[in-house]
XYZ file of C-alpha atoms in Angstrom:
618
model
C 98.800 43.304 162.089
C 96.167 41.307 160.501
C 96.535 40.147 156.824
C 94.514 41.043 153.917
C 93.411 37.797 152.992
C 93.661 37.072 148.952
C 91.103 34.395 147.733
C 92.346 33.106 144.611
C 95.953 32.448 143.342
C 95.506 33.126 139.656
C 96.968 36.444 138.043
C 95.535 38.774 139.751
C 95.028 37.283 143.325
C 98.855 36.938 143.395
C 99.611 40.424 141.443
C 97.845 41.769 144.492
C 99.387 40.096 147.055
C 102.583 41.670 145.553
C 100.927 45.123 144.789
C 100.199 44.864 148.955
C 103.915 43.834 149.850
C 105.124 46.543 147.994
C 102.808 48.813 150.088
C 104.277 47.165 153.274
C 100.874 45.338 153.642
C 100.886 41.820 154.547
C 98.819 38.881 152.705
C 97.426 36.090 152.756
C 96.977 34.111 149.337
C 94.258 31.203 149.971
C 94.784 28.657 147.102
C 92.706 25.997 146.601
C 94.923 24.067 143.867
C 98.347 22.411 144.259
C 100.303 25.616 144.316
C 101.329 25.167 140.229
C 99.259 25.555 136.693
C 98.956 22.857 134.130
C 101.081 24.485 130.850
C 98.272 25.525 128.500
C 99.812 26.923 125.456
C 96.225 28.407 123.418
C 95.382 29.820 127.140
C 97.470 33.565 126.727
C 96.715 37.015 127.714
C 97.224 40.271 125.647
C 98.457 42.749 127.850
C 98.703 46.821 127.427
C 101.656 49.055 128.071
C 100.125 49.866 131.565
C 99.535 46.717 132.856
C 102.498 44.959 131.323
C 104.703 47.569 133.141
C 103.180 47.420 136.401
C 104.122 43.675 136.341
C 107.569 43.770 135.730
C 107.633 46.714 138.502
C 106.260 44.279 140.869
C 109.404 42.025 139.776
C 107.465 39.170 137.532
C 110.170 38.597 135.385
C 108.310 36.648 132.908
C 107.018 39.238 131.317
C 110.294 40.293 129.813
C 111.677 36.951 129.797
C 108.262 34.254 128.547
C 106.595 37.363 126.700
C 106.838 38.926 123.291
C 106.522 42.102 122.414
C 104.454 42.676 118.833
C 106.631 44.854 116.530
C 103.243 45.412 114.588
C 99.395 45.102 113.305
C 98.252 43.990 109.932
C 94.484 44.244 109.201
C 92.945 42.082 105.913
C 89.594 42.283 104.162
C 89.666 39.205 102.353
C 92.595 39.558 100.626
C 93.550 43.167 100.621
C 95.644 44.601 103.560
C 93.471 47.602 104.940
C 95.839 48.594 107.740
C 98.907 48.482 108.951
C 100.158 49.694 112.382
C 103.731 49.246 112.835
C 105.578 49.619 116.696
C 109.122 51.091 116.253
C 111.546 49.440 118.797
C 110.864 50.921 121.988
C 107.255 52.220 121.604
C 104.283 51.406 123.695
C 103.305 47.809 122.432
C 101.096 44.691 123.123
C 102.854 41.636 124.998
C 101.516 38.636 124.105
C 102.572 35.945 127.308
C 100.839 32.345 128.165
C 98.592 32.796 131.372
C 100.360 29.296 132.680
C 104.383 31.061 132.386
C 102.458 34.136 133.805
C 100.874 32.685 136.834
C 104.954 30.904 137.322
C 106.529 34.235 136.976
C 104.337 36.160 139.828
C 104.877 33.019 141.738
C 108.916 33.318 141.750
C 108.005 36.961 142.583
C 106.712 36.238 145.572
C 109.065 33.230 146.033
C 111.821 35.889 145.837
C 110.328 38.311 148.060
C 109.217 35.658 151.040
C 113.068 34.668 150.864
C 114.457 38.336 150.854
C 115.675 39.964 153.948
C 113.336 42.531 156.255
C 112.548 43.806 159.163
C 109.977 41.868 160.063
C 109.996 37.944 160.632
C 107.153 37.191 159.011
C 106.780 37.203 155.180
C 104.420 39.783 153.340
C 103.081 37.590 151.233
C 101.900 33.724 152.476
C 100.167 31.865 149.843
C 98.715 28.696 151.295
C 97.507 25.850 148.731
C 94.638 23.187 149.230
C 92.609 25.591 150.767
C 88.797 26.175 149.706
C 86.809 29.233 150.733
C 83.261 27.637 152.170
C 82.477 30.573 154.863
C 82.759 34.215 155.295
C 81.761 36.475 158.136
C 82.589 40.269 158.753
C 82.466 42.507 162.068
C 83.666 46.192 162.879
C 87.306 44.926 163.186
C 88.022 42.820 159.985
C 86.737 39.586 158.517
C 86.613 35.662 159.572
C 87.053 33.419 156.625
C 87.270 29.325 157.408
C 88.445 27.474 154.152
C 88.281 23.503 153.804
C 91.277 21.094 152.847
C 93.631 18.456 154.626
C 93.143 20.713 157.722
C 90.222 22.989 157.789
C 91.501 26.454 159.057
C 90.418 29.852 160.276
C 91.609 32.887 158.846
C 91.597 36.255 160.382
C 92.298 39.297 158.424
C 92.092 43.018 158.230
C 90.371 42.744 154.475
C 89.267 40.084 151.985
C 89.243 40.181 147.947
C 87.949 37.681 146.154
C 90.070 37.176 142.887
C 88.859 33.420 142.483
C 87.441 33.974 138.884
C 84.424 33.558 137.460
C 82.770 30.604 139.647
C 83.493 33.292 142.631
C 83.266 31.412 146.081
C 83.512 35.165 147.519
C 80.989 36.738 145.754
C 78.209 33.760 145.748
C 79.508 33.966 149.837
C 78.524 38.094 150.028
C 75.260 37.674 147.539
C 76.462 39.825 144.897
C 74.510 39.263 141.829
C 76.155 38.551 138.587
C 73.973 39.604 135.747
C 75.142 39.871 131.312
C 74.833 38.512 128.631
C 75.880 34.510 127.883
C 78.059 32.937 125.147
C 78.485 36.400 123.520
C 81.251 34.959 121.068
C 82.677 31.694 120.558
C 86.520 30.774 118.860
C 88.262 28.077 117.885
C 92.062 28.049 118.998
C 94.934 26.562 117.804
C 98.795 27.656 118.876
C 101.285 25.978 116.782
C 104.836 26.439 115.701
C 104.984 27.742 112.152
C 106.019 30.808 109.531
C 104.016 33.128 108.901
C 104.918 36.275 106.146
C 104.466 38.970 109.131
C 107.021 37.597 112.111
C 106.313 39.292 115.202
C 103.157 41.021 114.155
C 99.472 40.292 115.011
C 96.804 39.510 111.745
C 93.306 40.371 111.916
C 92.164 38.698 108.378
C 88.104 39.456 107.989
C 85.713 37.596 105.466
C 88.575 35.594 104.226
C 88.192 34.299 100.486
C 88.779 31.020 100.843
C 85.955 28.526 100.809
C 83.620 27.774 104.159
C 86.155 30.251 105.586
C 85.068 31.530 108.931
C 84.029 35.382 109.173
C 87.178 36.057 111.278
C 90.826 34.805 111.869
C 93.645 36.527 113.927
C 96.948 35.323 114.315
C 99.036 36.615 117.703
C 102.558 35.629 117.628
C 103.988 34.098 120.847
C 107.857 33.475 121.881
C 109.769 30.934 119.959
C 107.841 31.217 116.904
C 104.790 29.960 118.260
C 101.437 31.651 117.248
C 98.163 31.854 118.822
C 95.517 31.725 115.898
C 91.706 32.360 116.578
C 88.416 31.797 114.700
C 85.664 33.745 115.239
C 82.539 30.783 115.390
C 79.232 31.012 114.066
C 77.216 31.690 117.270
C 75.188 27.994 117.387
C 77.576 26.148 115.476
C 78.459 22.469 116.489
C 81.262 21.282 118.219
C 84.316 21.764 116.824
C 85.710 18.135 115.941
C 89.416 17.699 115.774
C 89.497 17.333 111.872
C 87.544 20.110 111.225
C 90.163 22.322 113.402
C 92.831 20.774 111.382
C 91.016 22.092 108.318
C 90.842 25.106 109.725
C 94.521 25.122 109.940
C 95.449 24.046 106.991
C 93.089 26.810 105.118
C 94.582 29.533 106.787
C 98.100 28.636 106.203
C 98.149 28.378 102.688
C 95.769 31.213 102.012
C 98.447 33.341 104.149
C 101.843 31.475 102.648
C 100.553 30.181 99.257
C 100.695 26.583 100.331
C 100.630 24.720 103.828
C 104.011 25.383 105.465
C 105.518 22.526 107.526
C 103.865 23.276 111.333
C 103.817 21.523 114.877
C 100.278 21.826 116.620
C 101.524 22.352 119.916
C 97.882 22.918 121.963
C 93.823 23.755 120.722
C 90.932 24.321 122.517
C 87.261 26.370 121.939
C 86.191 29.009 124.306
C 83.161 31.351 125.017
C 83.381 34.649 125.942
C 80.805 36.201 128.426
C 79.611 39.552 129.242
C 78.909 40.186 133.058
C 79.468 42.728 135.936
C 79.052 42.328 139.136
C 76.601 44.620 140.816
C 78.507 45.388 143.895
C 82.581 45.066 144.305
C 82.248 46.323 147.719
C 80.660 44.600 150.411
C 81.746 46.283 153.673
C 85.158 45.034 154.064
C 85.510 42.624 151.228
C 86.225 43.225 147.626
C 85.655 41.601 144.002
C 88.582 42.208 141.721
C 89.308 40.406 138.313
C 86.749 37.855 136.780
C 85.336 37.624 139.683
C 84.054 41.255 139.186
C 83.522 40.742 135.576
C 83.807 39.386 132.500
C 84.855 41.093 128.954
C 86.906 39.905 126.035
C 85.358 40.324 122.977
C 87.003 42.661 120.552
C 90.420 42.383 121.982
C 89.618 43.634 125.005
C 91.137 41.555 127.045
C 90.003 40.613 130.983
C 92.862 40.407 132.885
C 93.596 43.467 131.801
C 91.074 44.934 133.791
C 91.922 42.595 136.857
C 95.165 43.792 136.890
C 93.937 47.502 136.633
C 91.437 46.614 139.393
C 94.722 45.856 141.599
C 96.192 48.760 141.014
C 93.529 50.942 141.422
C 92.406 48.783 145.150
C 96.074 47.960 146.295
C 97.142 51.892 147.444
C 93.473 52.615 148.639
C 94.191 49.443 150.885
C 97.701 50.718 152.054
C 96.476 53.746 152.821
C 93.706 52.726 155.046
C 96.108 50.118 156.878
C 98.457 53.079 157.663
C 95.851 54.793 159.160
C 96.871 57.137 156.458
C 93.126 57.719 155.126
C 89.805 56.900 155.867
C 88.134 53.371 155.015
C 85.647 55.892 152.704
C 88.458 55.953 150.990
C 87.773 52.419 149.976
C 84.531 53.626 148.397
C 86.352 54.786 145.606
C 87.168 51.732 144.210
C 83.862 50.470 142.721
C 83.155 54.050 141.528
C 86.153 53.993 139.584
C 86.933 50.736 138.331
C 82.970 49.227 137.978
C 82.354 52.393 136.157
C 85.136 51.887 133.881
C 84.450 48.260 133.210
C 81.051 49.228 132.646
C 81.971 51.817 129.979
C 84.518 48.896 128.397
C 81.671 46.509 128.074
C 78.844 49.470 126.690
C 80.633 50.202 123.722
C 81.509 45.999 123.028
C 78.011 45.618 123.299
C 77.255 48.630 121.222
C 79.647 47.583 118.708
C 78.867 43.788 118.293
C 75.544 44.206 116.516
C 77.233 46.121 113.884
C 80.422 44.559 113.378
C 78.564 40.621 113.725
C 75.381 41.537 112.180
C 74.706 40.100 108.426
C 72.453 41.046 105.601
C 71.312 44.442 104.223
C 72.434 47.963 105.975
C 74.626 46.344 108.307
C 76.430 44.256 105.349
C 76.490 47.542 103.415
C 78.060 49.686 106.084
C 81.014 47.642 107.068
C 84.073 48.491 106.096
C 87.255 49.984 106.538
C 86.109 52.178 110.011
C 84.732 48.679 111.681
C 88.330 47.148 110.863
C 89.908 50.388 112.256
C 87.629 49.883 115.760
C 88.572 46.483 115.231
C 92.504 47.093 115.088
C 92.149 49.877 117.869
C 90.677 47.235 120.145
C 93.347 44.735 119.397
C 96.434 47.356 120.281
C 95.251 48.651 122.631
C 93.693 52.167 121.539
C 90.041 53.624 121.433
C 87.015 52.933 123.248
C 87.396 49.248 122.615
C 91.134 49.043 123.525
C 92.570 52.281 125.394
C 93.215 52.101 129.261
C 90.639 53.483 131.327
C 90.313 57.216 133.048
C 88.597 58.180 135.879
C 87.609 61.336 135.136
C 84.334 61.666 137.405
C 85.612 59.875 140.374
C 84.794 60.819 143.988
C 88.418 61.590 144.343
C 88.663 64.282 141.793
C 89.745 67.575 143.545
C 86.850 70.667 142.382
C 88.675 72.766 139.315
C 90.314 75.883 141.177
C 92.331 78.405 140.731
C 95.588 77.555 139.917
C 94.834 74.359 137.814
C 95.944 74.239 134.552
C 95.175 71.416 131.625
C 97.726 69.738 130.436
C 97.470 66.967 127.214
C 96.582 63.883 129.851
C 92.937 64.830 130.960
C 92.468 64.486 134.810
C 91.771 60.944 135.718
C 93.701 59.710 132.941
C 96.677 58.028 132.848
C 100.056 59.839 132.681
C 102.372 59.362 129.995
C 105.799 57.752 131.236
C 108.693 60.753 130.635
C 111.774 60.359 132.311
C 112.129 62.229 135.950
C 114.911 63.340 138.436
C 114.798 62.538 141.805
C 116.473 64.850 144.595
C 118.736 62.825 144.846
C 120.107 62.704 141.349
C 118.866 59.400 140.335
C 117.268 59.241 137.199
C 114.431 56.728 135.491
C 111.075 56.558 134.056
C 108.295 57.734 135.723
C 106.587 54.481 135.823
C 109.704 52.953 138.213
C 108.714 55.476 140.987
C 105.142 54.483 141.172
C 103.378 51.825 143.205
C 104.993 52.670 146.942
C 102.146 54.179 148.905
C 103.328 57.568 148.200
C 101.494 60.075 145.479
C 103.953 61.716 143.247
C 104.160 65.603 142.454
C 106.608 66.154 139.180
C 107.059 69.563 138.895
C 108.301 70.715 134.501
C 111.399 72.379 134.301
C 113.284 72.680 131.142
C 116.818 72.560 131.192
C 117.596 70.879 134.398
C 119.025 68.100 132.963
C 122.435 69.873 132.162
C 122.448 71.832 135.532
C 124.090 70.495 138.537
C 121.916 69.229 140.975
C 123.136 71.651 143.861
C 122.028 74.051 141.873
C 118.521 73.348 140.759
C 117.929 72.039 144.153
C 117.855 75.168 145.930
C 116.923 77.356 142.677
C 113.451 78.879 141.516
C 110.442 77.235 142.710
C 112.083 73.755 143.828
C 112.465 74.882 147.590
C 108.626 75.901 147.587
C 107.616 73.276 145.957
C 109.495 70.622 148.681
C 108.213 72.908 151.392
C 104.222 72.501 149.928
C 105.294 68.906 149.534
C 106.492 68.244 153.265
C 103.569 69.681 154.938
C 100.515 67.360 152.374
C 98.393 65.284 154.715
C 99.664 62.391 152.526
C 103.081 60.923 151.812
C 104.370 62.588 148.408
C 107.455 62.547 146.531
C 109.116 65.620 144.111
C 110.445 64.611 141.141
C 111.618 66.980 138.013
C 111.005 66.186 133.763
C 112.741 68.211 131.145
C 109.220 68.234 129.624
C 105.229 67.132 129.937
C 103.035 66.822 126.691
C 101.296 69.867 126.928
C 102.304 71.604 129.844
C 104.436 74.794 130.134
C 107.869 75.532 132.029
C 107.163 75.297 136.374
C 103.452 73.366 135.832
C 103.583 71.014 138.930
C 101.702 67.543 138.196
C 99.936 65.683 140.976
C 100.269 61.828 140.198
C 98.233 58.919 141.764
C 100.030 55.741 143.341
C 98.692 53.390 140.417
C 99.765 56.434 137.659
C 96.180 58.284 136.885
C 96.989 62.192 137.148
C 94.770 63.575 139.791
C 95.248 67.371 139.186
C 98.223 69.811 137.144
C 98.550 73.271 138.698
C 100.275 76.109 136.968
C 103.188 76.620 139.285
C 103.026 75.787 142.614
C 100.168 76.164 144.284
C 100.150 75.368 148.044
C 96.346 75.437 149.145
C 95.457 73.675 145.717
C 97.719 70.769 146.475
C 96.634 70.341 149.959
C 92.598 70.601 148.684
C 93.523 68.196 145.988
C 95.332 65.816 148.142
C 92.771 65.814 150.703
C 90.156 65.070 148.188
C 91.968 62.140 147.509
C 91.627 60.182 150.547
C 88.521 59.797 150.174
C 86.325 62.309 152.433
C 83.674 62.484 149.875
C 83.705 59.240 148.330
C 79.932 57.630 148.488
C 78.449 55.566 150.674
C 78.687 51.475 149.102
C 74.639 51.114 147.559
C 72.334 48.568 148.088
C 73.174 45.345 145.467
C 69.414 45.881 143.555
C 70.179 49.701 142.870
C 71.665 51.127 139.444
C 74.150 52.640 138.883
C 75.761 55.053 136.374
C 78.004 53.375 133.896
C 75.986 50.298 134.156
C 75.804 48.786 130.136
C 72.591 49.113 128.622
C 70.012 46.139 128.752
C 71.360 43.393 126.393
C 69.043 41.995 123.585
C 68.218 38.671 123.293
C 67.436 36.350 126.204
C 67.195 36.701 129.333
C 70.694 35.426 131.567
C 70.824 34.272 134.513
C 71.901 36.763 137.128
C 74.306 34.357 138.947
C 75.557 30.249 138.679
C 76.764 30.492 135.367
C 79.656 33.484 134.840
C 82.139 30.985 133.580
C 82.292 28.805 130.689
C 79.133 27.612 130.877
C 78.529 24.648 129.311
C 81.791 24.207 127.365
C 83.558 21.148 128.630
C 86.877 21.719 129.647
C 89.513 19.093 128.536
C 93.221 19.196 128.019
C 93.606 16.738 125.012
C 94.763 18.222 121.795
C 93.867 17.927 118.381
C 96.835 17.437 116.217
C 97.930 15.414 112.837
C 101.485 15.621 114.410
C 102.903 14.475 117.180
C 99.927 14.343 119.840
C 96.300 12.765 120.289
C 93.107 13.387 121.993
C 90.190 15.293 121.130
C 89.774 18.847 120.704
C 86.381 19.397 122.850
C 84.895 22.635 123.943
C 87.181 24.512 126.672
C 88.608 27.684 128.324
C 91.336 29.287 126.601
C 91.891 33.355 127.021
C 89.367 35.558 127.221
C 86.930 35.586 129.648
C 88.373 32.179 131.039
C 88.055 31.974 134.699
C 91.594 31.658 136.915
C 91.106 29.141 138.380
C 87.970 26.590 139.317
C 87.840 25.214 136.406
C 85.901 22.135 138.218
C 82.130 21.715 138.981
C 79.874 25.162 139.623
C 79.546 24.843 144.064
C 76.033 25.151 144.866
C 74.992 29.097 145.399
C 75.367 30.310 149.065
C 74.009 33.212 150.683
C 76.028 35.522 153.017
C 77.484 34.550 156.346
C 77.191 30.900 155.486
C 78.148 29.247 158.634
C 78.566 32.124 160.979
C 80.922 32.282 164.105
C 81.569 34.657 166.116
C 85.029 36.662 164.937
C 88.203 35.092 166.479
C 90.014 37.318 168.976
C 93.481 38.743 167.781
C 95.984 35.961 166.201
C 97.990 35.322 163.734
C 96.026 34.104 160.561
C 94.756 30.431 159.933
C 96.463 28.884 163.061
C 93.892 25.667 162.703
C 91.641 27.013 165.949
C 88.309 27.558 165.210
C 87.726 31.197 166.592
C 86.911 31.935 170.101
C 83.060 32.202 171.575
């Protein structure tokens, strides 16, 4: 069986490598750095309850172990607290992790799975370093990719997604524009070890009082009190020199603690955020996930948040289609949902900015308490700004029959994690049994947690529920909850691979199950368009200049340097870089020269296993 071949070895190449092994899908991971990331302190990642979960399901144990969990919010208008959103112990909350103890985490992952015992000789997941994508050609049967390195190889797979950031080799390969808006913010960064009066909690301090004080600061707190503290630039502003970021520093400190506390700068850096989306994330039978799909970060919205939800959403559709369990219009699905989504995410940034950024006159006079509530909501994790995604006009959405019901997740959303039975008697969150190429149908029945499993097994409407279950078209499991927000005693929900609810039925409901699990392998998804065509979802028309459409998606024109600015215990500069955000994976290097599709074409290899060194057969 051919690979899917991964381009890209940041987050979210290797996430789906994983996401794939867990499906029984084997990978290939082409990596064109040494196989390790430079530690980068001020380069994190904010992620949700969703996508912070999925990882530790996948087994990265650095989420739990190199991430912290905020315990709450504080919001500041210069120097009045506005809001305050505290997480109790055990609630849904943002993890704030470094991208570089990330990136090591998912590599053990894999590490650990290549090492564990299977049935199969060959490891799920390969990731190959030194490698660099220069060529890309497709047929009926899969897709040729030869990278360069040491040894120049040939790589034969089933699929390719390019997850190689925002420089994408893959998607300058396929000729998939890149159009949005350039240098949409700009922050200084600084993480340091200090105390600040709210441990564990993130700040958001607006139009601080203290003199030359920038228009925003926000203050993340990181493991082993470390914090991650932001300033929101003006948008032309000059460099940022190394004593002016210690000012910076030193401001904010004793405005927050009454004088400068004692602190160690550990790392610093300035960074541009980008709007962009990628007009196409299909192209026959390779993909764009991550930055290399698009770029978003402004208003805590956070980007590899979105790549990670991009795996999710692309890694079952994969499985299914290598099973031979679904059509590959199945696949189709995939830009509909997530591009749409993205789309949405980046509309309402770009609706918001104007207001939020803008100075002077209405816009001065209107801003208040409700922009630093959108603000917050964007920073946990909630609203338009913030929330995780739903797909709720997707080409996999089954027609409203009879039978459905509505329960308090919409269809398309995501469902919330209760705690389920399985028949076998083992219980655990909802969230544990998803991810394994199998949909999930979680029928409500109060009171079955104090009956004996013999008897709830073979009582009511369990044995016609198992029987509708055993004859889907697609592999499904039964599970049983004590309770569903808003759903009633025997209402049977029908739950995606990568958690969205795809339809709730009141009872069970045979023929609706089948129609609705039909519908979602992807007979009616659409046809891929052509690149130049719109699309719904697509963000409005930015103002301002025009952008290029492609060559300049990552940090373009901020010089990259990993010196640090520091009165204590380091040296070097602190120059314009990439830290967070809309920071591509990997690549940080010089932009390659734009290439159109099938750049050095060959013929497709015949059967073999992937990049044996041969150059393909004629």
């Amino acid at each position: 069986m051919d690979p899917v071949i991964v381009v890209g070895a940041g987050p979210v190449g290797l996430a789906l490598a994983l996401a794939l092994a867990a499906h029984e899908v084997p990978s290939v991971v082409l990596d064109e750095g040494p196989g390790k990331d430079d530690s980068r302190p001020a380069r994190t990642a904010v992620l949700r309850e969703d996508t912070a979960g999925f990882l530790e399901h996948l087994g990265c144990a650095a989420v739990r172990e190199e991430g912290v969990r905020w315990t709450g919010w504080h919001a500041m208008r210069r120097r009045q607290r506005t809001r305050h959103v505290p997480f109790a112990p055990g609630s849904p909350a943002p993890l704030h992790i470094a991208q570089h103890a990330l990136t090591s985490g998912l590599r053990d992952a894999i590490a650990a799975l290549t090492g564990a015992p299977g049935p199969s000789p060959e490891p799920l997941v390969r990731v190959v370093t030194h490698n660099r994508l220069d060529a890309i050609e497709q047929d009926a049967d899969g897709v040729t990719a030869h990278t360069r390195g040491p040894e120049g190889a040939w790589w034969r797979g089933s699929h390719l997604v390019g997850c190689d950031g925002a420089r994408s080799t893959v998607r300058k390969l396929l000729g998939v524009r890149f159009p949005g808006r350039t240098a949409v913010e700009r922050h200084a960064v600084a993480t340091l070890r200090t105390e600040l009066p709210w441990p564990g909690e993130g700040v958001l301090h607006r139009q601080p009082a203290w003199r030359g004080a920038d228009e925003e600061v926000t203050a993340r707190p990181l493991p082993g009190g470390a914090w991650r503290l932001d300033w929101l630039l003006p948008p032309r502003g000059d460099l940022v020199t190394p004593d002016a970021l210690v000012g910076r520093i030193r401001d904010t400190l004793a405005d927050w603690c009454g004088q400068t506390p004692p602190y160690d700068l550990v790392d610093t850096g300035v960074y541009t955020l980008h709007h962009r989306l990628a007009q196409r994330w299909r192209v026959e039978r390779a993909f764009l996930a991550g930055d290399a799909a698009h770029l978003l970060g402004a208003l805590g919205t956070q980007g590899l948040d979105e790549g990670l939800r991009d795996v999710a959403n692309l890694a079952w559709k994969l499985a299914l289609v290598r099973h031979g369990e679904a059509p590959a219009a199945l696949l189709d699905s995939y830009q509909a949902e997530r591009r749409t989504a993205v789309a949405a995410r980046l509309r309402a940034a770009d609706q918001s900015l104007p207001v939020l950024r803008g100075t002077g006159g209405l816009r001065t006079y209107l801003r208040g308490a409700g922009h630093d509530a959108l603000l917050t909501d964007g920073h946990v994790g909630r609203g338009p700004l913030g929330a995780p995604p739903a797909y709720p006009h997707s080409p996999l959405a089954p027609a409203f029959g009879e039978g459905r019901t509505a329960v308090a997740t919409p269809d398309g959303a995501p469902v919330e994690y209760v705690r389920v039975t399985a028949p076998d008697g083992t219980t655990g969150g909802l969230r544990e049994r998803l991810g394994r190429r199998r949909l999930l149908a979680v029928l409500v029945a109060p009171g079955t947690g104090v009956w004996d499993r013999r008897h709830w097994m073979s009582a009511g409407v369990m044995p016609k529920l198992a029987e509708a279950v055993a004859a889907l078209p697609l592999p499904a499991e039964v599970l049983v909850t004590e309770s569903y927000p808003g759903a009633s005693a025997h209402t049977v929900l029908l739950v995606r691979p990568d958690g969205h609810l795809a339809a709730a039925f009141a009872g069970v409901r045979p023929a609706g199950l089948r129609a609705a699990v039909e519908a979602l392998r992807g007979e009616a998804a659409p046809a891929p368009r052509d690149p130049g065509e719109a699309e719904d979802g697509d963000p409005p028309a930015p103002p301002g200049p025009a952008v290029p459409e492609q060559g300049s998606g990552g940090l373009a024109s901020e010089q990259k340097s990993g010196g640090l600015a520091s009165e204590q215990g380091s040296s070097g500069l602190a120059s314009e870089q990439g830290t967070g955000g809309a920071v591509p994976e990997q690549g940080d290097g010089p932009e390659p020269p734009a290439t159109g599709p099938g750049t050095a074409p060959r013929p497709a290899p015949a059967s073999r296993p992937a990049g044996d060194g041969r150059p393909p057969r004629r």
